[in-house]
mmCIF file of C-alpha atoms and ligand atoms in Angstrom:
data_model
loop_
_atom_site.group_PDB
_atom_site.id
_atom_site.type_symbol
_atom_site.label_atom_id
_atom_site.label_comp_id
_atom_site.label_asym_id
_atom_site.label_seq_id
_atom_site.Cartn_x
_atom_site.Cartn_y
_atom_site.Cartn_z
ATOM 1 C CA MET A 1 13.246 23.554 -30.455
ATOM 2 C CA SER A 2 14.476 20.947 -32.982
ATOM 3 C CA SER A 3 16.947 18.268 -31.828
ATOM 4 C CA GLY A 4 18.154 17.609 -35.392
ATOM 5 C CA SER A 5 17.687 13.893 -34.700
ATOM 6 C CA PRO A 6 16.082 11.557 -37.243
ATOM 7 C CA PHE A 7 14.070 10.058 -34.343
ATOM 8 C CA SER A 8 11.464 11.153 -31.844
ATOM 9 C CA SER A 9 10.107 9.158 -28.888
ATOM 10 C CA HIS A 10 6.481 8.167 -28.390
ATOM 11 C CA ILE A 11 4.543 6.605 -25.525
ATOM 12 C CA VAL A 12 2.935 3.478 -27.032
ATOM 13 C CA GLY A 13 1.896 1.601 -23.875
ATOM 14 C CA VAL A 14 0.796 2.617 -20.376
ATOM 15 C CA GLY A 15 0.260 0.547 -17.198
ATOM 16 C CA GLY A 16 -0.147 0.847 -13.464
ATOM 17 C CA TYR A 17 -0.403 -1.302 -10.373
ATOM 18 C CA LEU A 18 -1.428 -0.650 -6.780
ATOM 19 C CA PRO A 19 -1.075 -3.319 -4.083
ATOM 20 C CA GLU A 20 -4.341 -4.734 -2.711
ATOM 21 C CA ARG A 21 -4.130 -3.602 0.886
ATOM 22 C CA ILE A 22 -5.712 -0.189 1.443
ATOM 23 C CA LEU A 23 -4.899 1.790 4.569
ATOM 24 C CA SER A 24 -7.512 4.487 5.169
ATOM 25 C CA ASN A 25 -6.969 7.716 7.083
ATOM 26 C CA ASP A 26 -9.352 6.424 9.750
ATOM 27 C CA GLU A 27 -7.312 3.259 10.235
ATOM 28 C CA LEU A 28 -4.118 5.307 10.327
ATOM 29 C CA SER A 29 -5.606 7.496 13.036
ATOM 30 C CA THR A 30 -5.799 4.427 15.293
ATOM 31 C CA MET A 31 -2.010 4.138 14.997
ATOM 32 C CA VAL A 32 -0.784 7.755 15.324
ATOM 33 C CA GLU A 33 -2.356 10.932 16.645
ATOM 34 C CA THR A 34 -4.002 12.215 13.481
ATOM 35 C CA SER A 35 -7.433 12.347 11.877
ATOM 36 C CA ASP A 36 -9.073 11.829 8.506
ATOM 37 C CA GLU A 37 -10.127 15.488 8.579
ATOM 38 C CA TRP A 38 -6.581 16.799 9.197
ATOM 39 C CA ILE A 39 -5.031 14.617 6.479
ATOM 40 C CA ARG A 40 -7.702 15.442 3.881
ATOM 41 C CA GLU A 41 -7.656 19.174 4.556
ATOM 42 C CA ARG A 42 -3.859 19.550 4.556
ATOM 43 C CA THR A 43 -2.995 17.065 1.791
ATOM 44 C CA GLY A 44 -6.077 15.817 -0.094
ATOM 45 C CA ILE A 45 -5.121 12.219 0.787
ATOM 46 C CA ARG A 46 -7.923 9.801 1.743
ATOM 47 C CA GLN A 47 -6.104 6.480 1.642
ATOM 48 C CA ARG A 48 -2.910 4.765 0.520
ATOM 49 C CA HIS A 49 -2.068 1.272 -0.787
ATOM 50 C CA ILE A 50 0.460 -0.819 1.149
ATOM 51 C CA ILE A 51 2.691 -3.536 -0.270
ATOM 52 C CA ALA A 52 2.156 -7.092 1.047
ATOM 53 C CA LYS A 53 4.765 -8.680 3.283
ATOM 54 C CA ASP A 54 5.835 -11.063 0.544
ATOM 55 C CA GLN A 55 5.959 -8.420 -2.223
ATOM 56 C CA HIS A 56 8.885 -6.271 -3.300
ATOM 57 C CA THR A 57 9.177 -3.113 -5.376
ATOM 58 C CA SER A 58 10.111 -5.325 -8.368
ATOM 59 C CA ASP A 59 6.762 -7.155 -8.073
ATOM 60 C CA LEU A 60 4.823 -3.888 -8.286
ATOM 61 C CA ALA A 61 7.040 -2.780 -11.194
ATOM 62 C CA THR A 62 6.559 -6.103 -13.006
ATOM 63 C CA GLU A 63 2.760 -5.897 -12.776
ATOM 64 C CA ALA A 64 2.720 -2.319 -14.114
ATOM 65 C CA ALA A 65 5.171 -3.293 -16.879
ATOM 66 C CA LYS A 66 3.030 -6.264 -17.967
ATOM 67 C CA GLN A 67 0.041 -3.966 -18.316
ATOM 68 C CA ALA A 68 2.066 -1.422 -20.333
ATOM 69 C CA LEU A 69 3.404 -4.155 -22.644
ATOM 70 C CA ASP A 70 -0.095 -5.576 -23.165
ATOM 71 C CA ASP A 71 -1.396 -2.104 -23.857
ATOM 72 C CA ALA A 72 1.312 -1.593 -26.481
ATOM 73 C CA GLY A 73 0.594 -5.008 -28.023
ATOM 74 C CA LEU A 74 4.220 -5.982 -27.361
ATOM 75 C CA THR A 75 6.106 -8.665 -25.454
ATOM 76 C CA ILE A 76 9.315 -8.440 -23.469
ATOM 77 C CA ASP A 77 11.160 -9.695 -26.581
ATOM 78 C CA ASP A 78 10.342 -6.401 -28.303
ATOM 79 C CA ILE A 79 12.097 -4.356 -25.592
ATOM 80 C CA ASP A 80 15.692 -3.070 -25.883
ATOM 81 C CA ALA A 81 16.164 -1.712 -22.331
ATOM 82 C CA ILE A 82 14.439 -1.415 -18.936
ATOM 83 C CA ILE A 83 14.860 1.558 -16.640
ATOM 84 C CA VAL A 84 13.318 1.540 -13.166
ATOM 85 C CA ALA A 85 13.073 4.814 -11.285
ATOM 86 C CA THR A 86 12.948 3.939 -7.597
ATOM 87 C CA THR A 87 14.134 5.117 -4.227
ATOM 88 C CA THR A 88 13.063 1.868 -2.559
ATOM 89 C CA PRO A 89 14.918 -0.833 -4.527
ATOM 90 C CA ASP A 90 14.487 -4.492 -3.554
ATOM 91 C CA LEU A 91 18.183 -4.657 -2.710
ATOM 92 C CA ILE A 92 21.103 -2.256 -2.611
ATOM 93 C CA PHE A 93 22.234 -4.273 -5.604
ATOM 94 C CA PRO A 94 21.574 -5.736 -8.123
ATOM 95 C CA SER A 95 19.296 -3.128 -9.641
ATOM 96 C CA THR A 96 15.537 -3.538 -9.365
ATOM 97 C CA ALA A 97 15.471 -3.211 -13.169
ATOM 98 C CA SER A 98 17.544 -6.390 -13.514
ATOM 99 C CA ILE A 99 15.098 -8.237 -11.220
ATOM 100 C CA VAL A 100 12.146 -6.916 -13.248
ATOM 101 C CA GLN A 101 13.850 -8.048 -16.454
ATOM 102 C CA TYR A 102 14.170 -11.558 -14.971
ATOM 103 C CA LYS A 103 10.549 -11.587 -13.751
ATOM 104 C CA LEU A 104 9.319 -10.520 -17.195
ATOM 105 C CA GLY A 105 11.355 -13.272 -18.852
ATOM 106 C CA GLY A 106 13.747 -10.927 -20.664
ATOM 107 C CA LYS A 107 17.445 -11.555 -21.232
ATOM 108 C CA ASP A 108 20.649 -9.891 -22.406
ATOM 109 C CA PHE A 109 19.408 -6.355 -23.009
ATOM 110 C CA PRO A 110 20.475 -3.569 -20.610
ATOM 111 C CA ALA A 111 18.497 -2.799 -17.446
ATOM 112 C CA TRP A 112 19.305 -0.244 -14.758
ATOM 113 C CA ASP A 113 17.812 1.916 -12.012
ATOM 114 C CA ILE A 114 17.772 5.657 -11.662
ATOM 115 C CA GLN A 115 17.405 7.531 -8.405
ATOM 116 C CA ALA A 116 15.839 10.972 -8.409
ATOM 117 C CA VAL A 117 13.266 10.127 -5.716
ATOM 118 C CA CYS A 118 9.823 11.581 -6.571
ATOM 119 C CA SER A 119 11.223 13.099 -9.787
ATOM 120 C CA GLY A 120 12.569 9.711 -10.951
ATOM 121 C CA PHE A 121 10.002 9.200 -13.697
ATOM 122 C CA VAL A 122 10.354 12.754 -15.060
ATOM 123 C CA TYR A 123 14.160 12.371 -15.039
ATOM 124 C CA GLY A 124 13.760 8.921 -16.618
ATOM 125 C CA LEU A 125 11.547 10.203 -19.412
ATOM 126 C CA ALA A 126 14.153 12.866 -20.242
ATOM 127 C CA GLN A 127 16.877 10.187 -20.285
ATOM 128 C CA VAL A 128 14.879 7.799 -22.465
ATOM 129 C CA ASP A 129 13.929 10.576 -24.874
ATOM 130 C CA GLY A 130 17.601 11.526 -25.253
ATOM 131 C CA MET A 131 18.660 7.925 -25.896
ATOM 132 C CA ILE A 132 15.896 7.312 -28.430
ATOM 133 C CA ARG A 133 16.679 10.563 -30.251
ATOM 134 C CA GLY A 134 20.333 9.500 -30.242
ATOM 135 C CA GLY A 135 19.391 6.271 -32.035
ATOM 136 C CA MET A 136 20.651 4.031 -29.233
ATOM 137 C CA PHE A 137 17.414 2.108 -28.577
ATOM 138 C CA GLU A 138 14.162 1.515 -30.404
ATOM 139 C CA ARG A 139 11.903 0.550 -27.495
ATOM 140 C CA ILE A 140 12.391 1.174 -23.785
ATOM 141 C CA LEU A 141 10.296 0.154 -20.816
ATOM 142 C CA LEU A 142 10.350 2.979 -18.255
ATOM 143 C CA ILE A 143 8.913 2.190 -14.830
ATOM 144 C CA GLY A 144 8.445 4.209 -11.645
ATOM 145 C CA ALA A 145 7.970 1.858 -8.675
ATOM 146 C CA GLU A 146 8.066 2.335 -4.922
ATOM 147 C CA SER A 147 7.384 0.690 -1.591
ATOM 148 C CA MET A 148 7.588 3.866 0.490
ATOM 149 C CA SER A 149 5.844 2.125 3.414
ATOM 150 C CA ARG A 150 9.134 0.301 4.052
ATOM 151 C CA ILE A 151 11.071 3.498 4.740
ATOM 152 C CA LEU A 152 8.515 5.217 6.934
ATOM 153 C CA ASP A 153 8.514 5.584 10.696
ATOM 154 C CA TRP A 154 4.915 4.561 11.349
ATOM 155 C CA GLN A 155 4.992 6.426 14.641
ATOM 156 C CA ASP A 156 5.887 9.760 12.997
ATOM 157 C CA ARG A 157 2.645 11.496 12.025
ATOM 158 C CA LEU A 158 4.563 14.210 10.175
ATOM 159 C CA THR A 159 5.562 11.737 7.460
ATOM 160 C CA CYS A 160 3.663 8.428 7.680
ATOM 161 C CA VAL A 161 0.356 9.963 6.603
ATOM 162 C CA LEU A 162 1.821 11.235 3.333
ATOM 163 C CA PHE A 163 3.153 8.222 1.418
ATOM 164 C CA GLY A 164 1.981 5.002 -0.246
ATOM 165 C CA ASP A 165 3.146 2.166 -2.520
ATOM 166 C CA GLY A 166 2.596 1.501 -6.234
ATOM 167 C CA ALA A 167 4.056 1.390 -9.715
ATOM 168 C CA GLY A 168 3.417 2.924 -13.127
ATOM 169 C CA ALA A 169 5.043 2.082 -16.459
ATOM 170 C CA VAL A 170 5.244 3.253 -20.052
ATOM 171 C CA VAL A 171 6.741 1.790 -23.223
ATOM 172 C CA LEU A 172 8.519 4.400 -25.352
ATOM 173 C CA GLU A 173 9.193 3.774 -29.018
ATOM 174 C CA ALA A 174 11.321 5.490 -31.668
ATOM 175 C CA ARG A 175 9.593 6.889 -34.722
ATOM 176 C CA ALA A 176 10.840 9.047 -37.563
ATOM 177 C CA SER A 177 11.158 12.581 -36.249
ATOM 178 C CA ASP A 178 8.763 13.880 -38.888
ATOM 179 C CA ALA A 179 6.038 11.700 -37.310
ATOM 180 C CA PRO A 180 3.597 14.026 -35.552
ATOM 181 C CA ASN A 181 3.535 14.372 -31.773
ATOM 182 C CA GLY A 182 5.595 12.472 -29.153
ATOM 183 C CA VAL A 183 7.913 13.740 -26.425
ATOM 184 C CA ILE A 184 8.724 17.395 -27.129
ATOM 185 C CA GLY A 185 11.393 17.891 -24.491
ATOM 186 C CA SER A 186 12.299 18.154 -20.809
ATOM 187 C CA VAL A 187 13.729 20.548 -18.245
ATOM 188 C CA LEU A 188 15.576 19.132 -15.208
ATOM 189 C CA HIS A 189 17.072 20.764 -12.108
ATOM 190 C CA CYS A 190 18.723 19.783 -8.842
ATOM 191 C CA ASP A 191 19.962 21.903 -5.937
ATOM 192 C CA GLY A 192 21.792 19.783 -3.360
ATOM 193 C CA SER A 193 21.958 22.618 -0.845
ATOM 194 C CA TYR A 194 18.434 21.547 0.156
ATOM 195 C CA ARG A 195 19.395 17.881 0.684
ATOM 196 C CA HIS A 196 18.831 17.917 4.474
ATOM 197 C CA LEU A 197 15.181 19.007 4.278
ATOM 198 C CA LEU A 198 13.865 15.669 3.032
ATOM 199 C CA MET A 199 15.902 12.492 3.345
ATOM 200 C CA ALA A 200 16.178 8.879 4.453
ATOM 201 C CA GLN A 201 19.464 7.708 5.876
ATOM 202 C CA HIS A 202 21.024 4.470 4.764
ATOM 203 C CA SER A 203 19.623 1.004 5.626
ATOM 204 C CA TYR A 204 16.078 -0.249 5.560
ATOM 205 C CA SER A 205 13.762 -0.864 8.466
ATOM 206 C CA GLY A 206 12.599 -4.164 7.050
ATOM 207 C CA SER A 207 9.244 -3.515 8.718
ATOM 208 C CA VAL A 208 6.075 -4.103 6.747
ATOM 209 C CA PRO A 209 2.599 -3.154 7.908
ATOM 210 C CA GLY A 210 0.266 -6.098 8.440
ATOM 211 C CA GLU A 211 -3.438 -6.445 9.197
ATOM 212 C CA ASP A 212 -2.868 -5.598 12.854
ATOM 213 C CA PRO A 213 -2.069 -1.861 13.134
ATOM 214 C CA THR A 214 0.462 -2.552 15.882
ATOM 215 C CA ASP A 215 2.506 -4.445 13.276
ATOM 216 C CA PHE A 216 3.669 -1.076 12.017
ATOM 217 C CA GLN A 217 6.257 -0.828 14.775
ATOM 218 C CA LEU A 218 9.778 -0.459 13.504
ATOM 219 C CA ASP A 219 11.572 -3.659 14.218
ATOM 220 C CA SER A 220 15.272 -2.943 14.134
ATOM 221 C CA ALA A 221 17.762 -0.518 15.588
ATOM 222 C CA GLY A 222 19.298 2.145 13.355
ATOM 223 C CA VAL A 223 16.398 2.095 10.948
ATOM 224 C CA ALA A 224 16.110 4.335 7.937
ATOM 225 C CA ALA A 225 12.979 6.399 7.892
ATOM 226 C CA ILE A 226 11.966 9.495 6.000
ATOM 227 C CA GLU A 227 12.862 12.720 7.800
ATOM 228 C CA MET A 228 11.248 15.892 6.505
ATOM 229 C CA LYS A 229 10.826 19.581 7.232
ATOM 230 C CA GLY A 230 7.363 19.665 5.671
ATOM 231 C CA ASN A 231 6.778 23.431 5.699
ATOM 232 C CA GLU A 232 10.066 24.226 4.005
ATOM 233 C CA VAL A 233 9.608 21.452 1.424
ATOM 234 C CA PHE A 234 6.157 22.806 0.664
ATOM 235 C CA ARG A 235 7.373 26.383 0.198
ATOM 236 C CA VAL A 236 10.288 25.510 -2.111
ATOM 237 C CA ALA A 237 8.187 22.971 -4.079
ATOM 238 C CA VAL A 238 5.542 25.547 -4.958
ATOM 239 C CA THR A 239 8.175 28.081 -6.064
ATOM 240 C CA LYS A 240 10.343 25.692 -8.079
ATOM 241 C CA LEU A 241 7.422 23.965 -9.793
ATOM 242 C CA GLY A 242 6.016 27.347 -10.797
ATOM 243 C CA GLU A 243 9.411 28.256 -12.267
ATOM 244 C CA VAL A 244 10.036 24.969 -14.064
ATOM 245 C CA VAL A 245 6.701 24.848 -15.854
ATOM 246 C CA GLY A 246 7.311 28.423 -17.074
ATOM 247 C CA GLU A 247 10.809 27.443 -18.202
ATOM 248 C CA ALA A 248 9.552 24.364 -20.091
ATOM 249 C CA LEU A 249 6.936 26.418 -21.938
ATOM 250 C CA GLU A 250 9.467 29.073 -22.872
ATOM 251 C CA ARG A 251 12.189 26.633 -23.948
ATOM 252 C CA TYR A 252 9.870 24.733 -26.283
ATOM 253 C CA GLY A 253 7.870 27.732 -27.500
ATOM 254 C CA VAL A 254 4.542 26.611 -26.049
ATOM 255 C CA GLU A 255 1.795 28.929 -24.767
ATOM 256 C CA GLN A 256 0.156 28.238 -21.399
ATOM 257 C CA SER A 257 -3.216 28.073 -23.126
ATOM 258 C CA GLU A 258 -2.033 25.172 -25.340
ATOM 259 C CA ILE A 259 -1.633 22.756 -22.404
ATOM 260 C CA ASP A 260 -4.492 20.268 -22.296
ATOM 261 C CA TRP A 261 -3.438 18.255 -19.237
ATOM 262 C CA LEU A 262 -1.264 18.866 -16.218
ATOM 263 C CA VAL A 263 0.061 15.467 -15.060
ATOM 264 C CA PRO A 264 1.766 16.381 -11.792
ATOM 265 C CA HIS A 265 3.613 14.478 -9.120
ATOM 266 C CA GLN A 266 1.003 13.621 -6.497
ATOM 267 C CA ALA A 267 2.349 14.855 -3.162
ATOM 268 C CA ASN A 268 -0.203 17.311 -1.843
ATOM 269 C CA ILE A 269 -3.386 18.684 -3.429
ATOM 270 C CA ARG A 270 -2.407 22.195 -2.347
ATOM 271 C CA ILE A 271 0.905 21.989 -4.281
ATOM 272 C CA LEU A 272 -0.961 20.673 -7.350
ATOM 273 C CA LYS A 273 -3.492 23.498 -7.211
ATOM 274 C CA ALA A 274 -0.755 26.133 -6.893
ATOM 275 C CA THR A 275 0.916 24.865 -10.101
ATOM 276 C CA ALA A 276 -2.406 24.696 -11.978
ATOM 277 C CA LYS A 277 -3.112 28.275 -10.872
ATOM 278 C CA LYS A 278 0.275 29.416 -12.148
ATOM 279 C CA LEU A 279 -0.611 27.863 -15.524
ATOM 280 C CA LYS A 280 -4.084 29.450 -15.364
ATOM 281 C CA MET A 281 -5.466 25.951 -15.875
ATOM 282 C CA ASN A 282 -8.927 24.780 -15.121
ATOM 283 C CA GLN A 283 -8.923 22.371 -12.118
ATOM 284 C CA ASN A 284 -10.415 19.594 -14.251
ATOM 285 C CA GLN A 285 -7.406 19.711 -16.608
ATOM 286 C CA MET A 286 -5.230 18.695 -13.648
ATOM 287 C CA VAL A 287 -4.927 14.962 -12.979
ATOM 288 C CA VAL A 288 -5.530 14.189 -9.291
ATOM 289 C CA THR A 289 -4.833 10.746 -7.849
ATOM 290 C CA VAL A 290 -3.215 11.737 -4.544
ATOM 291 C CA ASN A 291 -6.566 11.133 -2.829
ATOM 292 C CA HIS A 292 -6.498 7.438 -3.832
ATOM 293 C CA HIS A 293 -2.877 6.482 -3.184
ATOM 294 C CA ALA A 294 -1.017 9.343 -1.442
ATOM 295 C CA ASN A 295 2.542 10.165 -2.519
ATOM 296 C CA THR A 296 3.990 7.130 -4.328
ATOM 297 C CA SER A 297 7.218 8.958 -5.181
ATOM 298 C CA ALA A 298 8.601 7.881 -8.596
ATOM 299 C CA ALA A 299 5.401 5.932 -9.330
ATOM 300 C CA SER A 300 3.177 8.942 -8.964
ATOM 301 C CA VAL A 301 3.481 10.625 -12.386
ATOM 302 C CA PRO A 302 3.053 7.388 -14.419
ATOM 303 C CA LEU A 303 0.152 6.348 -12.153
ATOM 304 C CA ALA A 304 -1.516 9.713 -12.827
ATOM 305 C CA LEU A 305 -0.892 9.248 -16.557
ATOM 306 C CA ASN A 306 -2.312 5.714 -16.393
ATOM 307 C CA HIS A 307 -5.365 7.049 -14.562
ATOM 308 C CA ILE A 308 -6.453 9.525 -17.263
ATOM 309 C CA TYR A 309 -5.420 7.160 -20.026
ATOM 310 C CA ARG A 310 -7.630 4.361 -18.618
ATOM 311 C CA GLU A 311 -10.491 6.831 -18.255
ATOM 312 C CA GLY A 312 -10.225 7.381 -22.020
ATOM 313 C CA LYS A 313 -9.561 11.090 -21.593
ATOM 314 C CA LEU A 314 -6.349 11.386 -23.609
ATOM 315 C CA LYS A 315 -6.812 12.269 -27.275
ATOM 316 C CA GLN A 316 -4.190 12.236 -30.031
ATOM 317 C CA GLY A 317 -2.461 15.579 -30.416
ATOM 318 C CA GLN A 318 -3.268 16.794 -26.883
ATOM 319 C CA LEU A 319 -0.439 18.510 -25.037
ATOM 320 C CA LEU A 320 0.594 17.126 -21.622
ATOM 321 C CA LEU A 321 2.829 18.788 -19.072
ATOM 322 C CA LEU A 322 4.345 16.304 -16.619
ATOM 323 C CA GLU A 323 6.121 17.735 -13.570
ATOM 324 C CA ALA A 324 7.655 16.585 -10.298
ATOM 325 C CA PHE A 325 9.489 17.854 -7.242
ATOM 326 C CA ALA A 326 11.634 15.654 -5.021
ATOM 327 C CA SER A 327 14.173 15.314 -2.294
ATOM 328 C CA GLY A 328 17.586 16.618 -3.362
ATOM 329 C CA PHE A 329 15.908 18.902 -4.162
ATOM 330 C CA ALA A 330 15.511 17.542 -7.701
ATOM 331 C CA TRP A 331 12.707 18.744 -9.924
ATOM 332 C CA GLY A 332 11.710 18.861 -13.564
ATOM 333 C CA ALA A 333 9.077 18.789 -16.279
ATOM 334 C CA ASN A 334 8.391 17.018 -19.588
ATOM 335 C CA LEU A 335 6.232 18.218 -22.459
ATOM 336 C CA VAL A 336 4.537 15.410 -24.382
ATOM 337 C CA ARG A 337 2.202 15.651 -27.338
ATOM 338 C CA TRP A 338 0.042 12.536 -27.026
ATOM 339 C CA SER A 339 0.509 10.258 -30.018
ATOM 340 C CA LYS A 340 -1.273 7.112 -28.905
ATOM 341 C CA GLY A 341 -4.784 6.329 -30.127
HETATM 342 N N1 COA S 1 -2.097 14.871 12.013
HETATM 343 C C1 COA S 1 -2.526 15.841 12.814
HETATM 344 N N2 COA S 1 -1.800 16.930 13.107
HETATM 345 C C2 COA S 1 -0.597 17.041 12.517
HETATM 346 C C3 COA S 1 -0.087 16.053 11.645
HETATM 347 C C4 COA S 1 -0.883 14.939 11.412
HETATM 348 N N3 COA S 1 -0.510 13.933 10.579
HETATM 349 N N4 COA S 1 1.134 16.435 11.212
HETATM 350 C C5 COA S 1 1.385 17.624 11.776
HETATM 351 N N5 COA S 1 0.345 17.999 12.578
HETATM 352 C C6 COA S 1 0.200 19.209 13.357
HETATM 353 C C7 COA S 1 1.514 19.862 13.675
HETATM 354 O O1 COA S 1 2.087 19.281 14.814
HETATM 355 C C8 COA S 1 1.091 21.303 13.895
HETATM 356 O O2 COA S 1 0.551 21.417 15.200
HETATM 357 P P1 COA S 1 0.758 22.769 16.055
HETATM 358 O O3 COA S 1 0.131 23.856 15.249
HETATM 359 O O4 COA S 1 0.068 22.452 17.324
HETATM 360 O O5 COA S 1 2.255 22.918 16.176
HETATM 361 C C9 COA S 1 -0.054 21.506 12.909
HETATM 362 O O6 COA S 1 -0.512 20.173 12.579
HETATM 363 C C10 COA S 1 0.350 22.203 11.638
HETATM 364 O O7 COA S 1 1.551 21.599 11.156
HETATM 365 P P2 COA S 1 2.255 22.112 9.849
HETATM 366 O O8 COA S 1 3.476 21.287 9.623
HETATM 367 O O9 COA S 1 2.401 23.595 9.915
HETATM 368 O O10 COA S 1 1.153 21.766 8.759
HETATM 369 P P3 COA S 1 1.157 22.096 7.220
HETATM 370 O O11 COA S 1 -0.065 22.819 6.873
HETATM 371 O O12 COA S 1 2.467 22.667 6.752
HETATM 372 O O13 COA S 1 1.034 20.666 6.571
HETATM 373 C C11 COA S 1 2.364 18.994 5.498
HETATM 374 C C12 COA S 1 2.055 19.699 6.792
HETATM 375 C C13 COA S 1 3.441 17.946 5.751
HETATM 376 C C14 COA S 1 1.100 18.323 4.992
HETATM 377 C C15 COA S 1 2.842 20.043 4.453
HETATM 378 O O14 COA S 1 3.858 20.833 5.013
HETATM 379 C C16 COA S 1 3.363 19.414 3.204
HETATM 380 O O15 COA S 1 2.614 18.782 2.461
HETATM 381 N N6 COA S 1 4.654 19.593 2.897
HETATM 382 C C17 COA S 1 5.246 19.049 1.708
HETATM 383 C C18 COA S 1 5.533 17.592 1.942
HETATM 384 C C19 COA S 1 5.824 16.883 0.675
HETATM 385 O O16 COA S 1 5.124 17.044 -0.288
HETATM 386 N N7 COA S 1 6.861 16.067 0.669
HETATM 387 C C20 COA S 1 7.221 15.280 -0.432
HETATM 388 C C21 COA S 1 7.780 16.123 -1.508
HETATM 389 S S1 COA S 1 8.152 15.114 -2.868
#
């Protein structure tokens, strides 16, 4: 499908950051009634990274952004806009993107957040691609960053075992549309009738896990914590992701067999495998990082991308299918032909 635009968008820098503190399944099982075996079998998760008490989502985002800028051989002065996809902003306002801009030493160019929970990066990539094709910006820093540990009830084993903290970032650049490769296109969906199945009510707990496991107690009344009907989320996620990858292939005239890499949202290994099966993809074409850092929401797709990129596995001209499913429910996919060396 041709956009008729003189521009196309290309990923020219990739970065990621995970906070130092690792919380293993075994340690978690001293805090709630669970076990390493249960968590690994049902989710594939072995551990998660937890933000430090004195860190904020913007700090994780800034570290990932610095790495992406370095990777692109650029500085903040080369950037025209920053978008941060997050569901755990530092503050209700101003935007986390404006704080990241400040921390990176940027000034005057636009910066804003988007909220599509775990699909935030996939939504963000679609938005950036549209703006670059429209000729509005030349280079955009797109970041997915989360401190999910701050909106968890650490006494609820149904949810606290599933999430972690981290950030991933990419720099996207405009090139002439006859340049080979780059972002091909995106498919996005949302169905708000499912909104009650996965949500966090307003206000933050303010609690941060420390070295002592008992520190994970929630420390204020009326806290916000993730509430989820896991079975129903699982069922709809598998169906909708299967549909959206098929829709993306059809819309952009791509055959299943042409996909080199599935770069999925990292929520549960069983959901990932179901999507790979639908695409008839070999398991080793599917990027898996959920074992290392659990579900990092909007950070998960760029962290997965950063993972295979750093392993040197991405080759120019390869076709990537990024996909995510999120609370809302909001879901989507992006097709990217890798154009970076
Ligand atoms: N440790 C040990 N046991 C647990 C547990 C835990 N952390 N959480 C639940 N259980 C128990 C349940 O109480 C239940 O016990 P019972 O059979 O005695 O009633 C049993 O394990 C099975 O629970 P169930 O909820 O049916 O397990 P499941 O196979 O559906 O797996 C999830 C649960 C949450 C892992 C799974 O539903 C899931 O991944 N859902 C999608 C969540 C998600 O991805 N959310 C984010 C989307 S972006």
